[in-house]
PDB file of C-alpha atoms in Angstrom:
ATOM      1  CA  UNK A   1     -12.913  19.642 -14.081  1.00 59.00           C
ATOM      2  CA  UNK A   2     -11.944  18.642 -17.624  1.00 73.00           C
ATOM      3  CA  UNK A   3     -15.165  17.133 -18.885  1.00 84.00           C
ATOM      4  CA  UNK A   4     -18.179  15.299 -17.504  1.00 86.00           C
ATOM      5  CA  UNK A   5     -16.465  11.892 -17.804  1.00 88.00           C
ATOM      6  CA  UNK A   6     -13.550  12.836 -15.546  1.00 90.00           C
ATOM      7  CA  UNK A   7     -16.049  14.300 -13.056  1.00 90.00           C
ATOM      8  CA  UNK A   8     -17.966  11.024 -13.048  1.00 91.00           C
ATOM      9  CA  UNK A   9     -14.725   9.056 -12.659  1.00 92.00           C
ATOM     10  CA  UNK A  10     -13.703  11.254  -9.754  1.00 91.00           C
ATOM     11  CA  UNK A  11     -17.014  10.631  -7.974  1.00 91.00           C
ATOM     12  CA  UNK A  12     -16.750   6.921  -8.778  1.00 93.00           C
ATOM     13  CA  UNK A  13     -13.277   6.730  -7.239  1.00 92.00           C
ATOM     14  CA  UNK A  14     -14.560   8.636  -4.185  1.00 90.00           C
ATOM     15  CA  UNK A  15     -17.401   6.182  -3.630  1.00 92.00           C
ATOM     16  CA  UNK A  16     -15.126   3.156  -4.189  1.00 93.00           C
ATOM     17  CA  UNK A  17     -12.557   4.467  -1.706  1.00 91.00           C
ATOM     18  CA  UNK A  18     -15.276   5.222   0.852  1.00 91.00           C
ATOM     19  CA  UNK A  19     -16.516   1.667   0.470  1.00 92.00           C
ATOM     20  CA  UNK A  20     -12.969   0.350   0.807  1.00 93.00           C
ATOM     21  CA  UNK A  21     -12.624   2.281   4.072  1.00 91.00           C
ATOM     22  CA  UNK A  22     -15.784   0.661   5.414  1.00 92.00           C
ATOM     23  CA  UNK A  23     -14.391  -2.756   4.416  1.00 94.00           C
ATOM     24  CA  UNK A  24     -11.111  -2.123   6.266  1.00 94.00           C
ATOM     25  CA  UNK A  25     -13.134  -1.080   9.343  1.00 93.00           C
ATOM     26  CA  UNK A  26     -15.135  -4.291   9.120  1.00 93.00           C
ATOM     27  CA  UNK A  27     -11.973  -6.404   8.851  1.00 94.00           C
ATOM     28  CA  UNK A  28     -10.302  -4.586  11.766  1.00 94.00           C
ATOM     29  CA  UNK A  29     -13.425  -5.229  13.878  1.00 93.00           C
ATOM     30  CA  UNK A  30     -13.849  -8.876  12.852  1.00 92.00           C
ATOM     31  CA  UNK A  31     -13.333  -9.954  16.505  1.00 91.00           C
ATOM     32  CA  UNK A  32     -14.995  -7.029  18.303  1.00 92.00           C
ATOM     33  CA  UNK A  33     -18.035  -8.147  20.306  1.00 92.00           C
ATOM     34  CA  UNK A  34     -21.241  -6.413  19.242  1.00 92.00           C
ATOM     35  CA  UNK A  35     -19.799  -4.827  16.076  1.00 92.00           C
ATOM     36  CA  UNK A  36     -22.167  -4.765  13.089  1.00 92.00           C
ATOM     37  CA  UNK A  37     -20.969  -4.862   9.467  1.00 93.00           C
ATOM     38  CA  UNK A  38     -21.119  -1.455   7.749  1.00 92.00           C
ATOM     39  CA  UNK A  39     -21.540  -1.027   4.018  1.00 92.00           C
ATOM     40  CA  UNK A  40     -23.151   1.272   1.470  1.00 91.00           C
ATOM     41  CA  UNK A  41     -25.535   0.747  -1.411  1.00 91.00           C
ATOM     42  CA  UNK A  42     -23.143   1.259  -4.300  1.00 90.00           C
ATOM     43  CA  UNK A  43     -25.648   2.263  -6.980  1.00 90.00           C
ATOM     44  CA  UNK A  44     -27.568   4.663  -4.751  1.00 91.00           C
ATOM     45  CA  UNK A  45     -24.372   6.186  -3.331  1.00 90.00           C
ATOM     46  CA  UNK A  46     -22.825   6.709  -6.766  1.00 91.00           C
ATOM     47  CA  UNK A  47     -26.030   8.267  -8.046  1.00 91.00           C
ATOM     48  CA  UNK A  48     -26.246  10.639  -5.087  1.00 90.00           C
ATOM     49  CA  UNK A  49     -22.523  11.480  -5.405  1.00 89.00           C
ATOM     50  CA  UNK A  50     -23.114  12.470  -9.053  1.00 89.00           C
ATOM     51  CA  UNK A  51     -25.929  14.728  -7.878  1.00 89.00           C
ATOM     52  CA  UNK A  52     -23.622  16.304  -5.302  1.00 85.00           C
ATOM     53  CA  UNK A  53     -24.931  14.421  -2.268  1.00 83.00           C
ATOM     54  CA  UNK A  54     -22.953  12.576   0.387  1.00 82.00           C
ATOM     55  CA  UNK A  55     -22.960   8.759   0.404  1.00 81.00           C
ATOM     56  CA  UNK A  56     -24.598   7.174   3.455  1.00 83.00           C
ATOM     57  CA  UNK A  57     -23.253   4.047   5.123  1.00 85.00           C
ATOM     58  CA  UNK A  58     -25.632   1.643   6.841  1.00 87.00           C
ATOM     59  CA  UNK A  59     -25.630  -1.626   8.748  1.00 89.00           C
ATOM     60  CA  UNK A  60     -25.869  -4.697   6.551  1.00 89.00           C
ATOM     61  CA  UNK A  61     -28.829  -6.964   7.175  1.00 88.00           C
ATOM     62  CA  UNK A  62     -29.100 -10.683   6.552  1.00 88.00           C
ATOM     63  CA  UNK A  63     -25.696 -11.713   7.894  1.00 89.00           C
ATOM     64  CA  UNK A  64     -25.297 -14.519  10.431  1.00 89.00           C
ATOM     65  CA  UNK A  65     -24.691 -13.053  13.906  1.00 91.00           C
ATOM     66  CA  UNK A  66     -22.185 -14.830  16.138  1.00 90.00           C
ATOM     67  CA  UNK A  67     -22.704 -15.455  19.859  1.00 91.00           C
ATOM     68  CA  UNK A  68     -20.866 -12.249  20.797  1.00 90.00           C
ATOM     69  CA  UNK A  69     -23.224 -10.109  18.686  1.00 91.00           C
ATOM     70  CA  UNK A  70     -20.666  -9.598  15.904  1.00 92.00           C
ATOM     71  CA  UNK A  71     -21.807 -10.252  12.330  1.00 92.00           C
ATOM     72  CA  UNK A  72     -18.638  -9.683  10.258  1.00 92.00           C
ATOM     73  CA  UNK A  73     -18.253 -12.277   7.514  1.00 92.00           C
ATOM     74  CA  UNK A  74     -14.547 -12.289   6.591  1.00 91.00           C
ATOM     75  CA  UNK A  75     -15.174 -14.019   3.245  1.00 92.00           C
ATOM     76  CA  UNK A  76     -17.621 -11.291   2.240  1.00 93.00           C
ATOM     77  CA  UNK A  77     -15.132  -8.592   3.252  1.00 94.00           C
ATOM     78  CA  UNK A  78     -12.286 -10.289   1.365  1.00 94.00           C
ATOM     79  CA  UNK A  79     -14.439 -10.382  -1.766  1.00 94.00           C
ATOM     80  CA  UNK A  80     -15.353  -6.699  -1.436  1.00 94.00           C
ATOM     81  CA  UNK A  81     -11.722  -5.793  -0.750  1.00 94.00           C
ATOM     82  CA  UNK A  82     -10.610  -7.388  -4.034  1.00 94.00           C
ATOM     83  CA  UNK A  83     -13.607  -6.029  -5.925  1.00 94.00           C
ATOM     84  CA  UNK A  84     -13.026  -2.453  -4.753  1.00 94.00           C
ATOM     85  CA  UNK A  85      -9.323  -2.635  -5.558  1.00 94.00           C
ATOM     86  CA  UNK A  86     -10.087  -3.745  -9.116  1.00 95.00           C
ATOM     87  CA  UNK A  87     -12.859  -1.180  -9.607  1.00 94.00           C
ATOM     88  CA  UNK A  88     -10.491   1.527  -8.417  1.00 95.00           C
ATOM     89  CA  UNK A  89      -7.730   0.275 -10.697  1.00 94.00           C
ATOM     90  CA  UNK A  90     -10.054   0.326 -13.714  1.00 94.00           C
ATOM     91  CA  UNK A  91     -11.227   3.854 -12.870  1.00 94.00           C
ATOM     92  CA  UNK A  92      -7.702   5.162 -12.332  1.00 94.00           C
ATOM     93  CA  UNK A  93      -6.555   3.687 -15.679  1.00 93.00           C
ATOM     94  CA  UNK A  94      -9.473   5.372 -17.435  1.00 93.00           C
ATOM     95  CA  UNK A  95      -8.676   8.615 -15.668  1.00 93.00           C
ATOM     96  CA  UNK A  96      -5.054   8.369 -16.730  1.00 92.00           C
ATOM     97  CA  UNK A  97      -6.005   7.881 -20.376  1.00 91.00           C
ATOM     98  CA  UNK A  98      -8.317  10.921 -20.129  1.00 90.00           C
ATOM     99  CA  UNK A  99      -5.458  12.973 -18.704  1.00 90.00           C
ATOM    100  CA  UNK A 100      -3.095  11.696 -21.393  1.00 89.00           C
ATOM    101  CA  UNK A 101      -5.520  12.843 -24.064  1.00 88.00           C
ATOM    102  CA  UNK A 102      -5.484  16.348 -22.631  1.00 88.00           C
ATOM    103  CA  UNK A 103      -1.713  16.248 -22.307  1.00 88.00           C
ATOM    104  CA  UNK A 104      -1.381  15.252 -25.942  1.00 88.00           C
ATOM    105  CA  UNK A 105      -3.625  18.140 -26.990  1.00 88.00           C
ATOM    106  CA  UNK A 106      -1.461  20.534 -24.990  1.00 90.00           C
ATOM    107  CA  UNK A 107       1.708  19.231 -26.594  1.00 90.00           C
ATOM    108  CA  UNK A 108       0.193  19.552 -30.043  1.00 86.00           C
ATOM    109  CA  UNK A 109       0.354  15.849 -30.827  1.00 72.00           C
ATOM    110  CA  UNK A 110       4.118  15.699 -30.437  1.00 76.00           C
ATOM    111  CA  UNK A 111       5.311  12.404 -29.049  1.00 62.00           C
ATOM    112  CA  UNK A 112       6.606  12.388 -25.429  1.00 57.00           C
TER     113      UNK A 112
ATOM    114  CA  UNK B   1     -12.247  11.795   1.898  1.00 49.00           C
ATOM    115  CA  UNK B   2      -8.756  10.489   2.170  1.00 75.00           C
ATOM    116  CA  UNK B   3      -7.821   6.848   1.905  1.00 82.00           C
ATOM    117  CA  UNK B   4      -4.971   7.360   4.356  1.00 82.00           C
ATOM    118  CA  UNK B   5      -7.327   7.028   7.325  1.00 83.00           C
ATOM    119  CA  UNK B   6      -8.093   3.467   6.159  1.00 87.00           C
ATOM    120  CA  UNK B   7      -4.423   2.632   6.786  1.00 89.00           C
ATOM    121  CA  UNK B   8      -4.868   3.730  10.420  1.00 88.00           C
ATOM    122  CA  UNK B   9      -7.886   1.445  10.748  1.00 90.00           C
ATOM    123  CA  UNK B  10      -5.933  -1.563   9.486  1.00 93.00           C
ATOM    124  CA  UNK B  11      -3.012  -0.619  11.725  1.00 92.00           C
ATOM    125  CA  UNK B  12      -5.336  -0.503  14.756  1.00 92.00           C
ATOM    126  CA  UNK B  13      -6.593  -3.982  13.818  1.00 94.00           C
ATOM    127  CA  UNK B  14      -3.053  -5.320  13.526  1.00 95.00           C
ATOM    128  CA  UNK B  15      -2.041  -3.788  16.872  1.00 94.00           C
ATOM    129  CA  UNK B  16      -5.100  -5.255  18.610  1.00 95.00           C
ATOM    130  CA  UNK B  17      -4.548  -8.730  17.177  1.00 95.00           C
ATOM    131  CA  UNK B  18      -0.884  -8.629  18.146  1.00 95.00           C
ATOM    132  CA  UNK B  19      -1.802  -7.645  21.710  1.00 95.00           C
ATOM    133  CA  UNK B  20      -4.289 -10.514  21.788  1.00 95.00           C
ATOM    134  CA  UNK B  21      -1.645 -12.965  20.504  1.00 96.00           C
ATOM    135  CA  UNK B  22       0.751 -11.741  23.220  1.00 95.00           C
ATOM    136  CA  UNK B  23      -1.840 -12.501  25.919  1.00 95.00           C
ATOM    137  CA  UNK B  24      -2.541 -15.930  24.426  1.00 95.00           C
ATOM    138  CA  UNK B  25       1.135 -16.986  24.322  1.00 94.00           C
ATOM    139  CA  UNK B  26       1.438 -15.773  27.921  1.00 93.00           C
ATOM    140  CA  UNK B  27      -1.379 -18.165  28.824  1.00 94.00           C
ATOM    141  CA  UNK B  28       0.305 -21.068  27.036  1.00 94.00           C
ATOM    142  CA  UNK B  29       3.715 -20.306  28.564  1.00 94.00           C
ATOM    143  CA  UNK B  30       2.207 -20.173  32.060  1.00 92.00           C
ATOM    144  CA  UNK B  31      -0.055 -23.198  31.777  1.00 91.00           C
ATOM    145  CA  UNK B  32       1.906 -24.949  34.587  1.00 90.00           C
ATOM    146  CA  UNK B  33       2.892 -21.915  36.687  1.00 91.00           C
ATOM    147  CA  UNK B  34       1.951 -22.315  40.340  1.00 90.00           C
ATOM    148  CA  UNK B  35       3.653 -19.231  41.757  1.00 90.00           C
ATOM    149  CA  UNK B  36       2.932 -15.646  40.724  1.00 90.00           C
ATOM    150  CA  UNK B  37       3.703 -12.253  42.257  1.00 90.00           C
ATOM    151  CA  UNK B  38       0.006 -11.919  43.213  1.00 86.00           C
ATOM    152  CA  UNK B  39       0.261 -15.285  44.946  1.00 84.00           C
ATOM    153  CA  UNK B  40      -1.390 -18.522  43.919  1.00 87.00           C
ATOM    154  CA  UNK B  41      -1.343 -20.105  40.485  1.00 91.00           C
ATOM    155  CA  UNK B  42      -1.336 -18.199  37.192  1.00 93.00           C
ATOM    156  CA  UNK B  43      -4.778 -17.034  36.091  1.00 93.00           C
ATOM    157  CA  UNK B  44      -5.841 -17.150  32.466  1.00 92.00           C
ATOM    158  CA  UNK B  45      -6.040 -13.774  30.735  1.00 93.00           C
ATOM    159  CA  UNK B  46      -7.968 -12.648  27.696  1.00 93.00           C
ATOM    160  CA  UNK B  47      -7.945  -9.464  25.630  1.00 94.00           C
ATOM    161  CA  UNK B  48     -11.216  -7.522  25.336  1.00 93.00           C
ATOM    162  CA  UNK B  49     -11.763  -5.726  22.020  1.00 93.00           C
ATOM    163  CA  UNK B  50     -13.898  -2.664  21.524  1.00 92.00           C
ATOM    164  CA  UNK B  51     -14.570  -0.343  18.601  1.00 91.00           C
ATOM    165  CA  UNK B  52     -12.863   3.010  18.564  1.00 88.00           C
ATOM    166  CA  UNK B  53     -12.987   6.018  16.256  1.00 84.00           C
ATOM    167  CA  UNK B  54      -9.708   6.316  14.418  1.00 78.00           C
ATOM    168  CA  UNK B  55      -7.983   9.416  13.158  1.00 68.00           C
ATOM    169  CA  UNK B  56      -4.787   9.278  11.149  1.00 57.00           C
ATOM    170  CA  UNK B  57      -1.789  11.042  12.651  1.00 59.00           C
ATOM    171  CA  UNK B  58      -1.604  13.840  10.102  1.00 62.00           C
ATOM    172  CA  UNK B  59      -4.955  13.629   8.391  1.00 58.00           C
ATOM    173  CA  UNK B  60      -7.235  14.195  11.382  1.00 59.00           C
ATOM    174  CA  UNK B  61      -7.172  17.985  11.190  1.00 64.00           C
ATOM    175  CA  UNK B  62      -7.341  17.979   7.413  1.00 62.00           C
ATOM    176  CA  UNK B  63     -10.156  15.435   7.376  1.00 60.00           C
ATOM    177  CA  UNK B  64     -12.092  17.479   9.924  1.00 60.00           C
ATOM    178  CA  UNK B  65     -11.704  20.542   7.719  1.00 61.00           C
ATOM    179  CA  UNK B  66     -12.860  18.625   4.667  1.00 59.00           C
ATOM    180  CA  UNK B  67     -15.808  17.157   6.563  1.00 57.00           C
ATOM    181  CA  UNK B  68     -14.548  13.588   6.331  1.00 60.00           C
ATOM    182  CA  UNK B  69     -16.567  10.889   8.057  1.00 66.00           C
ATOM    183  CA  UNK B  70     -15.266   9.084  11.131  1.00 73.00           C
ATOM    184  CA  UNK B  71     -13.935   5.584  10.629  1.00 81.00           C
ATOM    185  CA  UNK B  72     -14.179   2.791  13.155  1.00 87.00           C
ATOM    186  CA  UNK B  73     -11.021   1.042  14.231  1.00 90.00           C
ATOM    187  CA  UNK B  74     -10.455  -1.376  17.077  1.00 92.00           C
ATOM    188  CA  UNK B  75      -8.535  -1.284  20.341  1.00 91.00           C
ATOM    189  CA  UNK B  76      -7.845  -3.554  23.278  1.00 93.00           C
ATOM    190  CA  UNK B  77      -9.999  -1.956  25.978  1.00 92.00           C
ATOM    191  CA  UNK B  78      -8.843  -4.239  28.753  1.00 93.00           C
ATOM    192  CA  UNK B  79      -7.475  -7.582  29.825  1.00 93.00           C
ATOM    193  CA  UNK B  80      -9.935  -9.854  31.588  1.00 93.00           C
ATOM    194  CA  UNK B  81      -8.578 -12.218  34.230  1.00 92.00           C
ATOM    195  CA  UNK B  82     -10.222 -15.555  34.908  1.00 90.00           C
ATOM    196  CA  UNK B  83     -11.077 -15.463  38.624  1.00 89.00           C
ATOM    197  CA  UNK B  84     -12.786 -18.842  38.872  1.00 88.00           C
ATOM    198  CA  UNK B  85     -11.222 -21.220  41.440  1.00 89.00           C
ATOM    199  CA  UNK B  86      -8.061 -22.912  40.139  1.00 90.00           C
ATOM    200  CA  UNK B  87      -7.903 -26.544  39.172  1.00 89.00           C
ATOM    201  CA  UNK B  88      -6.771 -28.917  41.952  1.00 90.00           C
ATOM    202  CA  UNK B  89      -4.344 -31.622  40.949  1.00 90.00           C
ATOM    203  CA  UNK B  90      -3.149 -34.400  43.280  1.00 92.00           C
ATOM    204  CA  UNK B  91       0.646 -34.094  43.385  1.00 90.00           C
ATOM    205  CA  UNK B  92       1.797 -34.925  46.948  1.00 90.00           C
ATOM    206  CA  UNK B  93       5.499 -34.425  46.177  1.00 89.00           C
ATOM    207  CA  UNK B  94       5.035 -30.948  44.749  1.00 90.00           C
ATOM    208  CA  UNK B  95       6.517 -28.075  46.834  1.00 90.00           C
ATOM    209  CA  UNK B  96       3.252 -26.108  46.522  1.00 89.00           C
ATOM    210  CA  UNK B  97       1.019 -28.982  47.562  1.00 89.00           C
ATOM    211  CA  UNK B  98      -1.429 -28.319  50.419  1.00 89.00           C
ATOM    212  CA  UNK B  99      -1.875 -30.541  53.477  1.00 89.00           C
ATOM    213  CA  UNK B 100      -3.988 -33.008  51.474  1.00 91.00           C
ATOM    214  CA  UNK B 101      -1.412 -33.218  48.677  1.00 91.00           C
ATOM    215  CA  UNK B 102      -3.388 -31.121  46.151  1.00 92.00           C
ATOM    216  CA  UNK B 103      -1.731 -28.411  44.078  1.00 92.00           C
ATOM    217  CA  UNK B 104      -3.663 -25.447  42.636  1.00 91.00           C
ATOM    218  CA  UNK B 105      -2.869 -25.400  38.934  1.00 92.00           C
ATOM    219  CA  UNK B 106      -3.753 -22.685  36.394  1.00 92.00           C
ATOM    220  CA  UNK B 107      -7.029 -23.266  34.592  1.00 90.00           C
ATOM    221  CA  UNK B 108      -5.490 -23.010  31.130  1.00 90.00           C
ATOM    222  CA  UNK B 109      -6.512 -25.225  28.257  1.00 90.00           C
ATOM    223  CA  UNK B 110      -3.588 -25.088  25.795  1.00 89.00           C
ATOM    224  CA  UNK B 111      -5.753 -26.396  22.938  1.00 92.00           C
ATOM    225  CA  UNK B 112      -8.220 -23.534  23.391  1.00 92.00           C
ATOM    226  CA  UNK B 113      -5.427 -20.966  23.451  1.00 93.00           C
ATOM    227  CA  UNK B 114      -3.771 -22.490  20.374  1.00 94.00           C
ATOM    228  CA  UNK B 115      -7.039 -22.230  18.423  1.00 95.00           C
ATOM    229  CA  UNK B 116      -7.481 -18.606  19.558  1.00 94.00           C
ATOM    230  CA  UNK B 117      -3.888 -17.930  18.540  1.00 95.00           C
ATOM    231  CA  UNK B 118      -4.573 -19.256  15.036  1.00 95.00           C
ATOM    232  CA  UNK B 119      -7.657 -17.062  14.863  1.00 94.00           C
ATOM    233  CA  UNK B 120      -5.618 -14.009  15.935  1.00 95.00           C
ATOM    234  CA  UNK B 121      -3.009 -14.905  13.306  1.00 95.00           C
ATOM    235  CA  UNK B 122      -5.615 -15.135  10.538  1.00 94.00           C
ATOM    236  CA  UNK B 123      -7.250 -11.866  11.571  1.00 94.00           C
ATOM    237  CA  UNK B 124      -3.836 -10.204  11.551  1.00 95.00           C
ATOM    238  CA  UNK B 125      -3.271 -11.480   7.998  1.00 95.00           C
ATOM    239  CA  UNK B 126      -6.686 -10.180   6.943  1.00 94.00           C
ATOM    240  CA  UNK B 127      -5.710  -6.718   8.214  1.00 95.00           C
ATOM    241  CA  UNK B 128      -2.389  -6.908   6.352  1.00 96.00           C
ATOM    242  CA  UNK B 129      -4.263  -7.762   3.126  1.00 94.00           C
ATOM    243  CA  UNK B 130      -6.642  -4.854   3.655  1.00 94.00           C
ATOM    244  CA  UNK B 131      -3.739  -2.522   4.246  1.00 94.00           C
ATOM    245  CA  UNK B 132      -1.903  -3.627   1.109  1.00 95.00           C
ATOM    246  CA  UNK B 133      -5.082  -3.293  -0.991  1.00 94.00           C
ATOM    247  CA  UNK B 134      -5.585   0.274   0.261  1.00 94.00           C
ATOM    248  CA  UNK B 135      -1.896   1.010  -0.278  1.00 94.00           C
ATOM    249  CA  UNK B 136      -2.204  -0.117  -3.907  1.00 93.00           C
ATOM    250  CA  UNK B 137      -5.196   2.175  -4.387  1.00 93.00           C
ATOM    251  CA  UNK B 138      -3.277   5.146  -2.981  1.00 92.00           C
ATOM    252  CA  UNK B 139      -0.338   4.283  -5.232  1.00 93.00           C
ATOM    253  CA  UNK B 140      -2.657   4.189  -8.266  1.00 91.00           C
ATOM    254  CA  UNK B 141      -3.942   7.667  -7.414  1.00 91.00           C
ATOM    255  CA  UNK B 142      -0.389   8.943  -7.077  1.00 91.00           C
ATOM    256  CA  UNK B 143       0.509   7.390 -10.445  1.00 90.00           C
ATOM    257  CA  UNK B 144      -2.113   9.614 -12.080  1.00 87.00           C
ATOM    258  CA  UNK B 145       0.287  12.503 -11.523  1.00 83.00           C
ATOM    259  CA  UNK B 146       2.971  11.015 -13.739  1.00 78.00           C
TER     260      UNK B 146
END
């Protein structure tokens, strides 16, 4: 839109929010029998988003399955929840400073 | 791809856990009930959870137009009733005692229900945390407009 950095940031925020949605689904289904944890490969998804592709979610392997067939690990989801929130916050701050730069150029360097 | 649908997912989780907690407190409250409208002692109930595709109230149409992916929420698909024979307790003076002096008591283990209740409580809190994290992210996006 403005330059390649804001485009990258936009895609980054898209992938982070998609991942956050998967995490909220996992937390909501922490007690659902037979539910399998869903997640996405961050690096691969971000790369494909930059190339215009759609990120793919997949079942996570290697988690301990409970007796009811559910394999949600709440500690893992809590970690990802915090991580995604911070990643998103960092990206949105960067985006804001990019936008402020443009705004300043428009206003001819005048303050406020 | 709107984050608002994630709020619906967390809300479905909170609703399901609250329904489960309601069933569990019913079990604890009725752990000594010998008379019910169906006749016989109270029978232990349990909530059954199942996954469900969630669409946010407003966003569903918009998301469909934008090609948004479906998110998985949770719902209470039914209440299971414990139909195993009730526990017999020897209480000859009890008004519901049979000819041999045994009373059919509900098969409810309060300790088990208390532990399940704590688990429901924790899961509810986890959903609240998820919702507030998503809410913060939405707020950050909105702040970009300032």
